[in-house]
């Protein structure tokens, strides 16, 4: 492999070594190691996230997503001042930043228990790697995330800013 620029060659070779990629690597050994890692076993546990929804503090449970090739569909359940079941759509499960949209059915629990109906949420999600020593905080997941969004009932009723921090890629 030559491209003429020794600094670029050295940088590319360093990247290939770090990613364990190249002709000198046995892909079966890497696949065997990855499939036997503890992350895969813990990955069956859904992502549990802290959630700040307007003035309410709550949690969300995010289940495994379904790859539809161009977007991912991800089931999510939210509890706080409201309870809802959402279907979240996002174009990627691996980019460090991406948009997401969610639609679902929500019911208020405390302030206005008669308020219920369709809810939507639009925003950005940020995905960050979690160091091995801190993975206890993300239930063993290699990645954690932050979601910032706008949520409203119907088209414009009860608009609020939402922040979600937690485990997994969603």
Short mmCIF file of N, CA and C in Angstrom, two decimals:
data_model
loop_
_atom_site.label_atom_id
_atom_site.label_comp_id
_atom_site.label_asym_id
_atom_site.label_seq_id
_atom_site.Cartn_x
_atom_site.Cartn_y
_atom_site.Cartn_z
N UNK A 1 0.84 -1.17 0.00
CA UNK A 1 0.00 0.00 0.00
C UNK A 1 0.88 1.23 0.00
N UNK A 2 0.75 2.04 -1.02
CA UNK A 2 1.47 3.30 -1.07
C UNK A 2 0.58 4.37 -1.65
N UNK A 3 0.70 5.54 -1.11
CA UNK A 3 -0.02 6.67 -1.70
C UNK A 3 0.90 7.87 -1.85
N UNK A 4 2.17 7.74 -1.44
CA UNK A 4 3.14 8.81 -1.65
C UNK A 4 3.31 9.76 -0.47
N UNK A 5 2.31 9.96 0.34
CA UNK A 5 2.38 10.86 1.49
C UNK A 5 2.62 10.01 2.73
N UNK A 6 3.84 10.04 3.27
CA UNK A 6 4.18 9.15 4.39
C UNK A 6 3.38 9.48 5.65
N UNK A 7 3.05 10.76 5.87
CA UNK A 7 2.24 11.11 7.05
C UNK A 7 0.84 10.52 6.92
N UNK A 8 0.28 10.59 5.73
CA UNK A 8 -1.04 10.02 5.50
C UNK A 8 -1.01 8.51 5.61
N UNK A 9 0.07 7.89 5.06
CA UNK A 9 0.22 6.44 5.17
C UNK A 9 0.28 6.01 6.63
N UNK A 10 1.05 6.71 7.43
CA UNK A 10 1.20 6.36 8.85
C UNK A 10 -0.13 6.52 9.58
N UNK A 11 -0.86 7.59 9.27
CA UNK A 11 -2.16 7.82 9.90
C UNK A 11 -3.17 6.74 9.52
N UNK A 12 -3.17 6.36 8.23
CA UNK A 12 -4.08 5.32 7.76
C UNK A 12 -3.73 3.97 8.39
N UNK A 13 -2.45 3.63 8.45
CA UNK A 13 -2.03 2.37 9.08
C UNK A 13 -2.38 2.35 10.57
N UNK A 14 -2.22 3.49 11.25
CA UNK A 14 -2.61 3.57 12.66
C UNK A 14 -4.10 3.36 12.84
N UNK A 15 -4.90 3.95 11.95
CA UNK A 15 -6.35 3.77 12.02
C UNK A 15 -6.73 2.31 11.77
N UNK A 16 -6.09 1.68 10.78
CA UNK A 16 -6.38 0.27 10.48
C UNK A 16 -6.00 -0.63 11.66
N UNK A 17 -4.91 -0.32 12.33
CA UNK A 17 -4.51 -1.11 13.49
C UNK A 17 -5.51 -0.94 14.63
N UNK A 18 -5.92 0.31 14.88
CA UNK A 18 -6.88 0.59 15.94
C UNK A 18 -8.22 -0.10 15.68
N UNK A 19 -8.68 -0.10 14.42
CA UNK A 19 -9.96 -0.70 14.05
C UNK A 19 -9.85 -2.21 13.79
N UNK A 20 -8.63 -2.74 13.90
CA UNK A 20 -8.37 -4.16 13.62
C UNK A 20 -8.86 -4.54 12.24
N UNK A 21 -8.40 -3.76 11.25
CA UNK A 21 -8.82 -3.94 9.88
C UNK A 21 -7.60 -4.09 9.00
N UNK A 22 -7.68 -4.95 8.01
CA UNK A 22 -6.60 -5.11 7.03
C UNK A 22 -6.35 -6.56 6.71
N UNK A 23 -5.49 -6.77 5.71
CA UNK A 23 -5.21 -8.12 5.23
C UNK A 23 -4.54 -8.99 6.29
N UNK A 24 -3.82 -8.38 7.23
CA UNK A 24 -3.11 -9.14 8.26
C UNK A 24 -4.02 -9.57 9.41
N UNK A 25 -5.28 -9.17 9.40
CA UNK A 25 -6.22 -9.53 10.48
C UNK A 25 -7.13 -10.67 10.04
N UNK A 26 -7.42 -11.55 10.96
CA UNK A 26 -8.36 -12.64 10.69
C UNK A 26 -9.76 -12.16 11.09
N UNK A 27 -10.64 -11.94 10.11
CA UNK A 27 -11.96 -11.41 10.44
C UNK A 27 -12.77 -12.35 11.32
N UNK A 28 -12.52 -13.66 11.22
CA UNK A 28 -13.26 -14.61 12.05
C UNK A 28 -12.89 -14.48 13.52
N UNK A 29 -11.62 -14.18 13.81
CA UNK A 29 -11.20 -14.00 15.20
C UNK A 29 -11.85 -12.76 15.80
N UNK A 30 -11.92 -11.67 15.03
CA UNK A 30 -12.55 -10.44 15.51
C UNK A 30 -14.04 -10.68 15.74
N UNK A 31 -14.70 -11.37 14.78
CA UNK A 31 -16.13 -11.64 14.91
C UNK A 31 -16.41 -12.53 16.12
N UNK A 32 -15.57 -13.52 16.35
CA UNK A 32 -15.76 -14.40 17.50
C UNK A 32 -15.61 -13.63 18.80
N UNK A 33 -14.61 -12.76 18.88
CA UNK A 33 -14.41 -11.97 20.09
C UNK A 33 -15.59 -11.03 20.32
N UNK A 34 -16.06 -10.35 19.25
CA UNK A 34 -17.17 -9.41 19.39
C UNK A 34 -18.45 -10.11 19.80
N UNK A 35 -18.71 -11.29 19.24
CA UNK A 35 -19.97 -11.97 19.55
C UNK A 35 -19.95 -12.60 20.93
N UNK A 36 -18.78 -12.73 21.54
CA UNK A 36 -18.73 -13.29 22.88
C UNK A 36 -18.51 -12.21 23.93
N UNK A 37 -18.57 -10.94 23.53
CA UNK A 37 -18.33 -9.86 24.49
C UNK A 37 -19.53 -9.72 25.42
N UNK A 38 -19.28 -9.14 26.59
CA UNK A 38 -20.35 -8.96 27.56
C UNK A 38 -21.38 -7.95 27.07
N UNK A 39 -20.98 -7.04 26.15
CA UNK A 39 -21.93 -6.05 25.64
C UNK A 39 -23.11 -6.70 24.94
N UNK A 40 -22.86 -7.80 24.24
CA UNK A 40 -23.94 -8.46 23.51
C UNK A 40 -24.94 -9.07 24.47
N UNK A 41 -24.47 -9.68 25.54
CA UNK A 41 -25.40 -10.28 26.50
C UNK A 41 -26.25 -9.20 27.19
N UNK A 42 -25.63 -8.09 27.56
CA UNK A 42 -26.35 -7.05 28.25
C UNK A 42 -27.24 -6.29 27.27
N UNK A 43 -26.92 -6.32 25.98
CA UNK A 43 -27.68 -5.61 24.98
C UNK A 43 -29.12 -6.08 24.86
N UNK A 44 -29.45 -7.21 25.45
CA UNK A 44 -30.82 -7.69 25.42
C UNK A 44 -31.70 -6.90 26.38
N UNK A 45 -31.07 -6.26 27.37
CA UNK A 45 -31.81 -5.42 28.32
C UNK A 45 -32.16 -4.12 27.59
N UNK A 46 -33.38 -3.66 27.69
CA UNK A 46 -33.73 -2.41 27.00
C UNK A 46 -33.00 -1.22 27.63
N UNK A 47 -32.87 -0.16 26.84
CA UNK A 47 -32.28 1.07 27.35
C UNK A 47 -33.26 1.75 28.29
N UNK A 48 -32.79 2.10 29.47
CA UNK A 48 -33.61 2.83 30.44
C UNK A 48 -32.97 4.20 30.58
N UNK A 49 -33.76 5.24 30.35
CA UNK A 49 -33.24 6.60 30.29
C UNK A 49 -33.94 7.51 31.28
N UNK A 50 -33.18 8.45 31.84
CA UNK A 50 -33.78 9.52 32.64
C UNK A 50 -34.38 10.52 31.66
N UNK A 51 -35.54 11.06 32.01
CA UNK A 51 -36.26 11.93 31.08
C UNK A 51 -36.80 13.16 31.80
N UNK A 52 -36.58 14.31 31.19
CA UNK A 52 -37.10 15.57 31.68
C UNK A 52 -38.06 16.08 30.60
N UNK A 53 -39.35 16.07 30.90
CA UNK A 53 -40.40 16.38 29.93
C UNK A 53 -41.16 17.60 30.43
N UNK A 54 -40.77 18.76 29.92
CA UNK A 54 -41.35 19.99 30.45
C UNK A 54 -40.94 20.15 31.89
N UNK A 55 -41.91 20.15 32.82
CA UNK A 55 -41.60 20.26 34.26
C UNK A 55 -41.57 18.90 34.94
N UNK A 56 -41.83 17.85 34.21
CA UNK A 56 -41.91 16.51 34.81
C UNK A 56 -40.60 15.74 34.67
N UNK A 57 -40.27 15.01 35.72
CA UNK A 57 -39.12 14.11 35.70
C UNK A 57 -39.66 12.70 35.61
N UNK A 58 -39.08 11.91 34.72
CA UNK A 58 -39.56 10.55 34.54
C UNK A 58 -38.50 9.66 33.93
N UNK A 59 -38.95 8.66 33.21
CA UNK A 59 -38.04 7.70 32.59
C UNK A 59 -38.65 7.21 31.29
N UNK A 60 -37.79 6.71 30.43
CA UNK A 60 -38.27 6.04 29.23
C UNK A 60 -37.57 4.70 29.11
N UNK A 61 -38.27 3.75 28.54
CA UNK A 61 -37.71 2.43 28.25
C UNK A 61 -37.73 2.29 26.73
N UNK A 62 -36.56 2.09 26.17
CA UNK A 62 -36.42 2.00 24.72
C UNK A 62 -36.06 0.56 24.38
N UNK A 63 -36.87 -0.07 23.55
CA UNK A 63 -36.63 -1.46 23.14
C UNK A 63 -35.73 -1.50 21.91
N UNK A 64 -35.35 -2.68 21.50
CA UNK A 64 -34.51 -2.83 20.31
C UNK A 64 -35.23 -2.29 19.08
N UNK A 65 -34.46 -1.66 18.19
CA UNK A 65 -35.03 -1.11 16.97
C UNK A 65 -35.13 -2.14 15.87
N UNK A 66 -35.94 -1.81 14.88
CA UNK A 66 -36.13 -2.65 13.70
C UNK A 66 -35.58 -1.92 12.49
N UNK A 67 -34.60 -2.53 11.82
CA UNK A 67 -33.94 -1.93 10.67
C UNK A 67 -34.80 -2.10 9.42
N UNK A 68 -35.27 -0.99 8.87
CA UNK A 68 -36.04 -1.02 7.62
C UNK A 68 -35.19 -0.54 6.44
N UNK A 69 -33.88 -0.62 6.57
CA UNK A 69 -32.87 -0.24 5.57
C UNK A 69 -32.65 1.26 5.46
N UNK A 70 -33.69 2.07 5.37
CA UNK A 70 -33.51 3.52 5.26
C UNK A 70 -33.77 4.24 6.57
N UNK A 71 -34.52 3.63 7.46
CA UNK A 71 -34.80 4.17 8.78
C UNK A 71 -34.90 3.02 9.77
N UNK A 72 -34.79 3.38 11.03
CA UNK A 72 -35.01 2.43 12.12
C UNK A 72 -36.32 2.79 12.81
N UNK A 73 -37.11 1.79 13.15
CA UNK A 73 -38.31 1.98 13.97
C UNK A 73 -37.99 1.45 15.37
N UNK A 74 -38.25 2.27 16.37
CA UNK A 74 -37.86 1.92 17.73
C UNK A 74 -39.05 2.11 18.68
N UNK A 75 -39.54 1.04 19.32
CA UNK A 75 -40.61 1.19 20.31
C UNK A 75 -40.08 1.83 21.59
N UNK A 76 -40.88 2.72 22.18
CA UNK A 76 -40.45 3.41 23.40
C UNK A 76 -41.66 3.63 24.30
N UNK A 77 -41.45 3.48 25.60
CA UNK A 77 -42.48 3.73 26.60
C UNK A 77 -41.96 4.81 27.53
N UNK A 78 -42.81 5.81 27.81
CA UNK A 78 -42.41 6.96 28.61
C UNK A 78 -43.33 7.07 29.82
N UNK A 79 -42.73 7.30 31.00
CA UNK A 79 -43.49 7.51 32.22
C UNK A 79 -42.90 8.72 32.94
N UNK A 80 -43.75 9.57 33.44
CA UNK A 80 -43.35 10.77 34.19
C UNK A 80 -44.63 11.42 34.66
N UNK A 81 -44.86 12.65 34.26
CA UNK A 81 -46.15 13.27 34.51
C UNK A 81 -47.21 12.72 33.58
N UNK A 82 -46.75 12.01 32.56
CA UNK A 82 -47.62 11.36 31.59
C UNK A 82 -47.15 9.92 31.41
N UNK A 83 -47.96 9.13 30.74
CA UNK A 83 -47.56 7.79 30.32
C UNK A 83 -47.86 7.69 28.84
N UNK A 84 -46.90 7.20 28.06
CA UNK A 84 -47.13 7.09 26.63
C UNK A 84 -46.41 5.90 26.04
N UNK A 85 -46.91 5.46 24.91
CA UNK A 85 -46.26 4.44 24.08
C UNK A 85 -45.99 5.11 22.75
N UNK A 86 -44.74 5.16 22.34
CA UNK A 86 -44.33 5.87 21.13
C UNK A 86 -43.66 4.91 20.15
N UNK A 87 -43.68 5.29 18.90
CA UNK A 87 -42.87 4.65 17.87
C UNK A 87 -41.92 5.72 17.36
N UNK A 88 -40.64 5.52 17.61
CA UNK A 88 -39.61 6.48 17.26
C UNK A 88 -39.01 6.08 15.92
N UNK A 89 -38.74 7.05 15.05
CA UNK A 89 -38.12 6.82 13.75
C UNK A 89 -36.83 7.62 13.70
N UNK A 90 -35.74 6.97 13.29
CA UNK A 90 -34.46 7.64 13.15
C UNK A 90 -33.69 7.00 11.98
N UNK A 91 -32.92 7.77 11.24
CA UNK A 91 -32.25 7.20 10.07
C UNK A 91 -31.04 6.32 10.39
N UNK A 92 -30.53 6.40 11.61
CA UNK A 92 -29.31 5.65 11.90
C UNK A 92 -29.27 5.19 13.35
N UNK A 93 -28.64 4.05 13.55
CA UNK A 93 -28.41 3.57 14.90
C UNK A 93 -26.96 3.79 15.31
N UNK A 94 -26.13 4.33 14.41
CA UNK A 94 -24.71 4.41 14.73
C UNK A 94 -24.08 5.79 14.56
N UNK A 95 -24.72 6.73 13.95
CA UNK A 95 -24.13 8.06 13.81
C UNK A 95 -24.07 8.76 15.16
N UNK A 96 -23.10 9.62 15.33
CA UNK A 96 -22.94 10.28 16.63
C UNK A 96 -23.98 11.36 16.84
N UNK A 97 -24.57 11.90 15.75
CA UNK A 97 -25.66 12.85 15.88
C UNK A 97 -26.64 12.60 14.73
N UNK A 98 -27.92 12.65 15.04
CA UNK A 98 -28.94 12.42 14.01
C UNK A 98 -30.28 12.94 14.50
N UNK A 99 -31.22 13.12 13.59
CA UNK A 99 -32.56 13.55 13.94
C UNK A 99 -33.39 12.34 14.34
N UNK A 100 -34.49 12.61 14.98
CA UNK A 100 -35.46 11.56 15.27
C UNK A 100 -36.84 12.19 15.30
N UNK A 101 -37.84 11.37 15.09
CA UNK A 101 -39.24 11.78 15.20
C UNK A 101 -39.97 10.65 15.89
N UNK A 102 -40.95 10.99 16.69
CA UNK A 102 -41.74 9.97 17.39
C UNK A 102 -43.20 10.38 17.38
N UNK A 103 -44.05 9.38 17.32
CA UNK A 103 -45.48 9.61 17.43
C UNK A 103 -46.04 8.51 18.32
N UNK A 104 -47.03 8.86 19.12
CA UNK A 104 -47.57 7.86 20.03
C UNK A 104 -48.88 8.30 20.65
N UNK A 105 -49.27 7.58 21.67
CA UNK A 105 -50.50 7.84 22.42
C UNK A 105 -50.09 8.15 23.85
N UNK A 106 -50.57 9.28 24.38
CA UNK A 106 -50.15 9.73 25.70
C UNK A 106 -51.37 10.02 26.57
N UNK A 107 -51.19 9.78 27.85
CA UNK A 107 -52.23 10.11 28.83
C UNK A 107 -51.58 10.80 30.02
N UNK A 108 -52.12 11.92 30.41
CA UNK A 108 -51.61 12.64 31.58
C UNK A 108 -51.96 11.84 32.83
N UNK A 109 -51.06 11.84 33.81
CA UNK A 109 -51.29 11.05 35.03
C UNK A 109 -51.75 11.90 36.21
N UNK A 110 -51.24 13.12 36.35
CA UNK A 110 -51.50 13.89 37.57
C UNK A 110 -52.24 15.19 37.32
N UNK A 111 -51.64 16.10 36.54
CA UNK A 111 -52.16 17.46 36.41
C UNK A 111 -53.54 17.50 35.75
N UNK A 112 -53.71 16.77 34.66
CA UNK A 112 -54.99 16.77 33.94
C UNK A 112 -55.27 15.35 33.48
N UNK A 113 -55.73 14.48 34.39
CA UNK A 113 -55.87 13.07 34.03
C UNK A 113 -56.82 12.80 32.87
N UNK A 114 -57.65 13.78 32.52
CA UNK A 114 -58.55 13.58 31.38
C UNK A 114 -57.86 13.91 30.05
N UNK A 115 -56.63 14.48 30.11
CA UNK A 115 -55.90 14.80 28.88
C UNK A 115 -55.25 13.54 28.33
N UNK A 116 -55.64 13.17 27.14
CA UNK A 116 -55.06 12.01 26.48
C UNK A 116 -55.19 12.18 24.98
N UNK A 117 -54.35 11.50 24.24
CA UNK A 117 -54.44 11.57 22.78
C UNK A 117 -53.09 11.41 22.11
N UNK A 118 -53.08 11.74 20.84
CA UNK A 118 -51.87 11.60 20.02
C UNK A 118 -50.83 12.61 20.48
N UNK A 119 -49.59 12.18 20.51
CA UNK A 119 -48.47 13.04 20.89
C UNK A 119 -47.37 12.87 19.84
N UNK A 120 -46.63 13.92 19.58
CA UNK A 120 -45.50 13.82 18.66
C UNK A 120 -44.28 14.50 19.28
N UNK A 121 -43.12 14.05 18.81
CA UNK A 121 -41.85 14.58 19.32
C UNK A 121 -40.86 14.63 18.16
N UNK A 122 -40.13 15.73 18.06
CA UNK A 122 -39.09 15.93 17.05
C UNK A 122 -37.84 16.42 17.73
N UNK A 123 -36.67 15.92 17.28
CA UNK A 123 -35.45 16.41 17.91
C UNK A 123 -34.19 15.81 17.36
N UNK A 124 -33.12 16.01 18.11
CA UNK A 124 -31.79 15.49 17.78
C UNK A 124 -31.36 14.51 18.86
N UNK A 125 -30.65 13.46 18.43
CA UNK A 125 -30.07 12.52 19.40
C UNK A 125 -28.56 12.53 19.20
N UNK A 126 -27.85 12.47 20.31
CA UNK A 126 -26.39 12.46 20.30
C UNK A 126 -25.94 11.16 20.95
N UNK A 127 -25.02 10.46 20.32
CA UNK A 127 -24.54 9.16 20.78
C UNK A 127 -23.07 9.30 21.12
N UNK A 128 -22.67 8.82 22.30
CA UNK A 128 -21.28 8.92 22.73
C UNK A 128 -20.80 7.57 23.26
N UNK A 129 -19.53 7.24 23.00
CA UNK A 129 -19.00 6.01 23.58
C UNK A 129 -18.82 6.17 25.09
N UNK A 130 -19.04 5.08 25.81
CA UNK A 130 -18.92 5.10 27.27
C UNK A 130 -17.68 4.28 27.64
N UNK A 131 -16.75 4.86 28.39
CA UNK A 131 -15.57 4.10 28.81
C UNK A 131 -15.97 2.87 29.64
N UNK A 132 -15.19 1.84 29.55
CA UNK A 132 -15.50 0.57 30.23
C UNK A 132 -15.75 0.76 31.72
N UNK A 133 -15.01 1.64 32.38
CA UNK A 133 -15.18 1.83 33.83
C UNK A 133 -16.49 2.51 34.19
N UNK A 134 -17.15 3.17 33.21
CA UNK A 134 -18.40 3.88 33.49
C UNK A 134 -19.63 3.15 32.94
N UNK A 135 -19.45 1.97 32.41
CA UNK A 135 -20.57 1.26 31.78
C UNK A 135 -21.62 0.78 32.76
N UNK A 136 -21.32 0.79 34.03
CA UNK A 136 -22.34 0.44 35.03
C UNK A 136 -23.50 1.42 34.94
N UNK A 137 -23.21 2.67 34.56
CA UNK A 137 -24.24 3.69 34.49
C UNK A 137 -25.13 3.53 33.25
N UNK A 138 -24.69 2.75 32.27
CA UNK A 138 -25.48 2.54 31.05
C UNK A 138 -25.88 1.07 30.92
N UNK A 139 -25.97 0.37 32.04
CA UNK A 139 -26.38 -1.04 32.08
C UNK A 139 -25.49 -1.93 31.23
N UNK A 140 -24.22 -1.54 31.09
CA UNK A 140 -23.26 -2.34 30.34
C UNK A 140 -23.15 -1.98 28.87
N UNK A 141 -23.97 -1.07 28.38
CA UNK A 141 -23.90 -0.68 26.98
C UNK A 141 -22.61 0.07 26.69
N UNK A 142 -22.07 -0.10 25.48
CA UNK A 142 -20.86 0.60 25.05
C UNK A 142 -21.14 2.06 24.71
N UNK A 143 -22.42 2.40 24.49
CA UNK A 143 -22.77 3.76 24.10
C UNK A 143 -23.86 4.31 25.00
N UNK A 144 -23.80 5.60 25.20
CA UNK A 144 -24.84 6.32 25.91
C UNK A 144 -25.33 7.42 25.00
N UNK A 145 -26.32 8.16 25.47
CA UNK A 145 -26.82 9.18 24.58
C UNK A 145 -27.58 10.28 25.28
N UNK A 146 -27.81 11.31 24.51
CA UNK A 146 -28.57 12.47 24.94
C UNK A 146 -29.56 12.77 23.82
N UNK A 147 -30.80 12.98 24.19
CA UNK A 147 -31.83 13.33 23.21
C UNK A 147 -32.43 14.67 23.62
N UNK A 148 -32.47 15.62 22.68
CA UNK A 148 -33.07 16.94 22.90
C UNK A 148 -34.21 17.08 21.90
N UNK A 149 -35.41 17.40 22.40
CA UNK A 149 -36.53 17.45 21.47
C UNK A 149 -37.63 18.41 21.88
N UNK A 150 -38.59 18.52 21.00
CA UNK A 150 -39.82 19.30 21.18
C UNK A 150 -40.96 18.29 21.15
N UNK A 151 -41.85 18.36 22.13
CA UNK A 151 -42.96 17.42 22.23
C UNK A 151 -44.25 18.19 22.41
N UNK A 152 -45.30 17.74 21.76
CA UNK A 152 -46.61 18.40 21.89
C UNK A 152 -47.71 17.37 21.69
N UNK A 153 -48.85 17.65 22.30
CA UNK A 153 -50.03 16.81 22.10
C UNK A 153 -50.78 17.37 20.90
N UNK A 154 -51.36 16.49 20.09
CA UNK A 154 -52.01 16.96 18.87
C UNK A 154 -50.99 17.69 18.02
N UNK A 155 -51.37 18.82 17.46
CA UNK A 155 -50.41 19.60 16.68
C UNK A 155 -49.68 20.63 17.52
N UNK A 156 -50.39 21.28 18.44
CA UNK A 156 -49.76 22.36 19.19
C UNK A 156 -50.12 22.41 20.67
N UNK A 157 -50.93 21.49 21.17
CA UNK A 157 -51.34 21.54 22.57
C UNK A 157 -50.21 21.09 23.50
N UNK A 158 -50.06 21.79 24.60
CA UNK A 158 -49.09 21.48 25.64
C UNK A 158 -47.67 21.27 25.08
N UNK A 159 -47.13 22.28 24.39
CA UNK A 159 -45.76 22.16 23.86
C UNK A 159 -44.73 22.22 24.97
N UNK A 160 -43.67 21.45 24.84
CA UNK A 160 -42.61 21.46 25.85
C UNK A 160 -41.31 20.92 25.27
N UNK A 161 -40.22 21.26 25.96
CA UNK A 161 -38.90 20.76 25.62
C UNK A 161 -38.64 19.50 26.42
N UNK A 162 -38.07 18.48 25.76
CA UNK A 162 -37.75 17.24 26.45
C UNK A 162 -36.25 16.96 26.34
N UNK A 163 -35.71 16.39 27.39
CA UNK A 163 -34.31 15.97 27.44
C UNK A 163 -34.29 14.56 27.98
N UNK A 164 -33.58 13.69 27.29
CA UNK A 164 -33.47 12.30 27.71
C UNK A 164 -32.00 11.91 27.74
N UNK A 165 -31.57 11.29 28.83
CA UNK A 165 -30.16 10.89 28.99
C UNK A 165 -30.17 9.42 29.38
N UNK A 166 -29.34 8.62 28.69
CA UNK A 166 -29.36 7.21 29.08
C UNK A 166 -28.48 6.30 28.27
N UNK A 167 -28.89 5.04 28.25
CA UNK A 167 -28.10 3.94 27.69
C UNK A 167 -28.52 3.59 26.27
N UNK A 168 -27.61 2.93 25.57
CA UNK A 168 -27.93 2.42 24.26
C UNK A 168 -27.76 3.46 23.17
N UNK A 169 -28.08 3.08 21.95
CA UNK A 169 -27.84 3.95 20.81
C UNK A 169 -29.06 4.77 20.42
N UNK A 170 -30.20 4.48 20.96
CA UNK A 170 -31.41 5.14 20.50
C UNK A 170 -31.64 6.44 21.21
#
